Amino acid sequence: MKQLFSRTFWPLQLLIAAIAAAILGSGWLLQQWQQQQTMLQIQLLNNSASLLSIQPLQQKQPAALEITLHALQQHSALPIRAMAVFDQSQRMFASTSKAERWLEQAAQSLDSEQAAFSDAGAQLISTPIWADRALTAQSALNSVPAEHTEPNSLLPERHLVPAPAVSSRQLGYLLVLLDDAPTPALTVLSPLYLLLALAVWLVWLSIRQLTARQRAQLEQFSRQLSADNEASAGSADTDPSFKPLQAAWQEKKQQFRQQTEVLSQQFQTKLNQLESQLLLSQQTTSQLSAKQQQALSQLQVSSQQLDYWQQLAANAERQAPALLIRQLQLLALYTRLNDTDFMLQPDALFLPDWMLLCYTDYLQDSDSRYQFLFEEDPQAYAFKVNLDPKLLAHLLGLLATMCRRLATEPEIIVSYRLIELPHKMLKVNIKFVGRSFPARWRQVLATGVDKMLPDDLEAEVSRCILQQLQAQLHIASIDDVGTQLEISMPVSWQKTNTTKRFQSILLVDEKECRLPLAKQGLAALGEQVHCCQTYAQLNETLQRRLVDLLVLVLPDQPAQLCIPIAELNALQQRFQVQAFANPAAVVRWQALLSCPISAMPLLIAQLSTPQPQALALQQLLVVDDNLTNLSYVRAVLALEGLSIDIAMTGDEAIKMATHHRYQLILMDIQLPDLPGTEVTKQIRQLRHHQQTVILAFTAHALPDEIASFRLAGMDDVLIKPLDTQKIAHILGRIKALDTQKIAHILGRIKALDQS
């Protein structure tokens, strides 16, 4: 190997030496450049901290200043050990760590030539804080005194910033204790990458040269072996006196052949080892390259955060506290999103539940000028979607905040839907009327920017969330016409067997813009959704339609209601009612109505939770031509407010069942006009009575008769006359009543019988 490189590749050695020198020189230049960047970051940190310390020093607010110093220390890319601010009398005003003894000694020695400290490997930077903050920009760094640069000195390196020449009132001092920054990884790794690549190339050349030489030797050995075989074949007639010599020659040839095989195996083993080392070197190079890219990305993010901190510090006095807190929270989220350990937290849930969470936590705002209208997917409760609900809700909240700044109309429409083809996706849309999206925001959302402005933080955080969710954002807008934002993200879901809670829903809303959106969403809960645009048509509509749920959207003022409030309260006695009103009017309506009232907007998740019905809503139909039985049943069941309807003929029972919805029907078998089994068959053909409990009410029932009753559609049989146990059986069929309530009713019935 030594001869190979010394004789054949000596020009290459000179070239390698020149390249190595160039690589080391570039590494030194890169180190110098990074030192300059560190000094620039120190200057920016001092300027920002001094600027943010002026107001707390003047207003004597040490707690606020400590929060600011902690935030600067946490988000700075510099290795800050401690920060502190001293007032004019050199007393510590605020600090960030438990290094008060260090910083107090440093403050007492600011004007002396030497100060003693008990730690090494650090830099101490002091900066005066002037009442005129414009003068702080003239600060510059000084080197430490000569007596503190000895190798065994315990004093950290100290930089003093001179006071400006212009006379100004000094408020105090800022001390920053910095640990010695380790050699940046990029400065060391970049030359090593090049040297490692060069070494890999040389190893490859060596392997190639050795392989060629070994192949040539193998070919030569093969030729010699062939010649020996030919000589052996031609020596069959050799003189017997040469037989011992020939045998010795054959033995030597066999030994040589074995040695050749051993050398070949050793060469193949060595070649495999070199190839493994080459593969390992390539993998190491790839890993180092990936780490380098990650380090560059982290450096860029840290630089952007530092730039934004500088801008935030410059505008801190002009911003409201709530806005400042929101920006700090967004900056913390931005840092977390760019963390290498960040992971999504997916969950399987229904989209209406996610939308309710999104509105409650991220879209609900005290600004009453804008209202959100939701267009929800009618098939939302048929699938459970796997996604990160909080991160997607945060994204929707950020985009909605940006839209509110541009909207000129009060309504902002939010919709979502699931797409199955060409692949499973969730699409969320935001629509509003107003100015189009600025080009700056579009650029930040699409590719990002090198330097963030104060208004770019929301767009930059949105871009990071889109990357984490693997989602895409499409913006289509025309000035003063409308803008639509569409979020498309891949999701997975599981189909559920959830059935719709209601067969018929009636929606009353006098605003036409909300009516079609709410109707589409309510289709996820009801088989049929009917609409009524005015309250004047409410009673007429209720007479024509069977309704399971009545949804009322109330006006802002009770005086705007065109029907008496007593009529609305009366509806509560017969229907399940859910009312909605603007948040400012909820309290006024709660004082007037007995039904539950929720704040707008209308979200179907607010109606998806089953609520127990009042006893007055449990309607029973008793079909019997015996007035005594009718009176007894009506008396005992009406004690607790159960609504009882009576029919004495089959035709009358069919008509009442056609126009009303009953929880339970007590059917007599022998009626004057039709048999009870025939009446039951016709009632079962009605869609809203296919699940209604129907009990046969007869004086006798043989096994064959009971079978015919069940075949007609009856659920069970009650034998006349009625008693307490049979009444308990009827009450047990009412799903809304629990065991405790049934026992209470039966107790009152027994007390009534005994009296």
XYZ file of C-alpha atoms in Angstrom, residues 380-665:
286
model
C -70.767 14.013 10.069
C -72.101 11.527 12.635
C -71.592 8.568 10.303
C -67.784 8.646 10.698
C -65.226 9.020 13.453
C -62.233 10.920 12.098
C -58.643 10.491 13.301
C -56.890 13.859 13.630
C -55.136 16.173 16.086
C -58.173 18.203 17.212
C -56.392 20.950 19.156
C -53.721 21.640 16.539
C -56.279 21.801 13.706
C -58.543 24.011 15.837
C -55.595 26.320 16.543
C -54.943 26.579 12.799
C -58.584 27.423 12.113
C -58.532 30.035 14.880
C -55.418 31.739 13.455
C -56.830 31.866 9.926
C -60.183 33.147 11.230
C -58.384 35.938 13.108
C -56.629 36.970 9.899
C -59.949 36.891 8.023
C -61.636 39.155 10.578
C -59.039 41.831 9.886
C -60.012 41.821 6.217
C -63.794 41.256 6.395
C -66.172 44.115 5.622
C -69.376 42.127 6.233
C -70.278 40.725 9.681
C -70.866 37.113 8.562
C -67.959 34.647 8.290
C -68.993 31.180 7.075
C -67.081 28.095 8.240
C -67.815 24.709 6.662
C -66.292 21.236 6.567
C -66.843 18.029 4.644
C -65.235 14.634 4.162
C -63.947 13.588 0.722
C -63.375 9.903 -0.052
C -62.104 10.056 -3.656
C -59.408 10.041 -4.940
C -58.282 9.511 -1.323
C -59.667 10.254 2.120
C -59.407 13.941 2.953
C -60.947 16.555 5.225
C -61.669 19.953 3.704
C -62.358 22.981 5.894
C -63.458 26.251 4.247
C -63.623 29.835 5.510
C -65.599 32.354 3.435
C -66.009 36.091 3.978
C -66.651 39.303 2.058
C -63.933 41.936 2.216
C -60.417 42.769 1.110
C -58.284 40.042 -0.460
C -55.392 38.378 1.307
C -52.205 40.514 1.220
C -49.318 39.228 -0.879
C -47.066 39.223 2.191
C -49.349 36.798 4.055
C -49.619 34.591 0.975
C -45.819 34.384 0.754
C -45.432 33.540 4.446
C -48.146 30.861 4.268
C -46.650 29.343 1.121
C -42.868 29.363 1.615
C -42.031 31.430 4.702
C -39.681 34.421 4.889
C -36.126 34.961 6.087
C -37.069 37.797 8.445
C -40.433 38.041 10.185
C -42.299 41.307 10.605
C -44.662 41.987 13.540
C -47.708 41.021 11.433
C -46.152 37.786 10.126
C -46.265 35.703 13.314
C -49.803 34.337 12.854
C -49.121 33.410 9.224
C -45.771 31.794 10.100
C -47.311 29.708 12.903
C -50.121 28.688 10.513
C -47.525 27.559 7.967
C -45.770 25.426 10.599
C -49.088 23.819 11.615
C -49.889 23.071 7.968
C -46.524 21.324 7.635
C -47.089 19.246 10.774
C -50.577 18.207 9.594
C -49.329 17.569 6.030
C -52.119 19.885 4.892
C -52.395 22.344 2.023
C -53.978 25.800 1.957
C -55.635 27.237 -1.158
C -56.688 30.908 -1.254
C -59.075 32.327 -3.852
C -60.163 35.946 -3.480
C -61.477 38.954 -5.381
C -61.408 42.404 -3.793
C -64.748 43.488 -2.290
C -66.422 40.335 -3.674
C -65.305 37.476 -1.493
C -62.429 35.334 -0.255
C -62.334 31.590 0.351
C -59.659 29.698 2.267
C -59.647 25.916 1.843
C -57.637 23.608 4.093
C -57.115 20.121 2.629
C -55.520 17.475 4.822
C -55.319 13.673 4.613
C -57.239 11.852 7.343
C -58.494 8.397 8.157
C -61.868 7.493 9.615
C -64.001 4.623 10.822
C -67.620 4.224 9.799
C -70.049 4.019 12.730
C -73.551 2.620 13.138
C -74.918 5.786 14.698
C -78.607 6.319 13.944
C -80.302 9.675 13.746
C -81.867 10.751 17.028
C -85.026 12.337 15.620
C -87.454 11.491 12.871
C -88.681 15.050 12.359
C -87.125 18.423 13.315
C -88.742 21.839 12.876
C -86.388 24.848 12.649
C -87.693 28.400 13.138
C -85.369 31.256 12.113
C -86.404 34.618 10.692
C -82.992 35.332 9.074
C -82.809 33.861 5.595
C -78.986 33.778 5.484
C -78.798 31.327 8.399
C -81.764 29.121 7.570
C -80.297 26.925 4.753
C -76.982 26.454 6.598
C -78.690 25.342 9.813
C -81.090 23.082 7.909
C -78.207 21.266 6.233
C -76.466 20.669 9.548
C -79.616 19.455 11.339
C -79.985 16.757 8.677
C -77.265 14.900 10.602
C -79.687 14.504 13.546
C -83.122 14.095 11.943
C -84.604 12.054 9.133
C -86.662 15.076 8.075
C -85.888 18.759 8.692
C -88.625 21.336 8.117
C -88.173 25.109 8.197
C -90.385 27.978 9.238
C -89.284 31.531 8.373
C -91.636 33.408 10.705
C -93.066 32.731 14.145
C -96.502 33.676 12.817
C -96.524 30.414 10.815
C -95.350 28.250 13.736
C -98.728 27.038 15.034
C -100.014 26.324 11.534
C -96.889 24.298 10.720
C -97.142 22.291 13.941
C -100.727 21.336 13.101
C -99.674 19.979 9.702
C -96.492 18.135 10.692
C -95.330 15.662 13.295
C -92.367 17.092 15.169
C -89.911 15.390 17.542
C -87.656 18.398 18.138
C -88.480 22.084 17.879
C -85.440 24.361 17.341
C -86.139 28.067 17.885
C -83.745 30.875 16.924
C -84.984 33.818 18.977
C -84.769 37.491 17.954
C -82.491 39.898 19.817
C -85.348 41.602 21.664
C -88.495 39.941 23.099
C -90.531 42.816 21.651
C -89.628 41.605 18.133
C -91.489 38.325 18.715
C -94.788 38.330 16.786
C -96.516 35.717 18.988
C -97.177 35.787 22.736
C -94.448 34.350 24.926
C -97.088 32.240 26.674
C -97.579 30.275 23.436
C -93.872 29.413 23.336
C -94.009 28.220 26.930
C -97.064 26.112 26.061
C -95.063 24.342 23.344
C -92.711 23.091 26.042
C -95.580 21.006 27.422
C -96.002 19.024 24.183
C -92.675 19.132 22.293
C -89.003 18.915 23.050
C -87.810 22.496 22.532
C -84.277 23.895 22.218
C -83.872 27.655 21.760
C -80.891 29.730 20.604
C -80.239 33.455 21.017
C -77.410 35.931 20.625
C -75.046 35.841 23.631
C -76.115 39.318 24.755
C -79.809 38.330 24.769
C -79.588 34.914 26.474
C -80.148 36.295 29.975
C -83.238 38.256 28.902
C -84.827 35.220 27.254
C -84.027 32.876 30.152
C -86.128 35.082 32.403
C -89.128 34.696 30.049
C -88.986 31.113 28.698
C -88.918 27.781 30.511
C -87.148 25.857 27.729
C -83.322 25.552 27.618
C -81.629 28.447 25.789
C -78.120 28.311 24.312
C -75.948 31.069 22.892
C -75.524 31.361 19.148
C -74.177 30.049 16.839
C -76.291 26.947 16.265
C -74.016 23.883 16.290
C -75.422 20.388 15.908
C -73.118 19.078 18.665
C -75.226 21.092 21.117
C -78.263 18.993 20.118
C -76.593 15.590 19.803
C -76.563 14.787 23.528
C -79.821 13.051 24.528
C -81.823 14.966 27.121
C -84.543 13.315 29.250
C -88.023 14.324 28.218
C -90.471 15.768 30.687
C -93.431 13.629 31.714
C -95.784 15.907 29.819
C -94.059 14.845 26.603
C -94.809 11.163 27.238
C -98.061 10.842 25.290
C -100.157 7.692 25.737
C -103.118 6.561 23.625
C -105.727 4.331 25.304
C -108.109 2.610 22.847
C -111.119 1.027 24.619
C -114.915 1.208 24.321
C -115.339 0.708 28.100
C -115.701 4.084 29.820
C -114.892 2.567 33.234
C -111.512 1.291 32.075
C -110.803 4.574 30.294
C -111.587 6.660 33.347
C -109.463 4.509 35.667
C -106.415 4.477 33.379
C -106.671 8.187 32.730
C -106.986 8.984 36.430
C -104.007 6.971 37.654
C -101.637 7.894 34.817
C -102.481 11.589 34.866
C -101.379 11.887 38.492
C -97.796 12.629 37.481
C -98.562 14.739 34.428
C -98.578 12.010 31.772
C -100.483 13.135 28.682
C -103.352 10.698 27.909
C -105.418 10.607 24.704
C -108.550 8.435 24.437
C -110.126 6.672 21.449
C -113.271 4.503 21.630
C -113.268 3.133 18.057
C -110.697 1.766 15.658
C -111.131 4.555 13.069
C -110.737 7.190 15.775
C -107.539 5.505 16.987
C -106.093 5.415 13.449
C -106.848 9.131 12.896
C -105.281 10.146 16.210
C -102.192 8.013 15.565
C -101.858 9.592 12.107
C -101.700 13.161 13.462
C -99.833 12.534 16.737
C -96.790 10.689 17.963
C -97.304 8.412 20.996
C -94.822 6.737 23.287
C -97.232 3.897 24.148
C -100.620 2.652 22.854
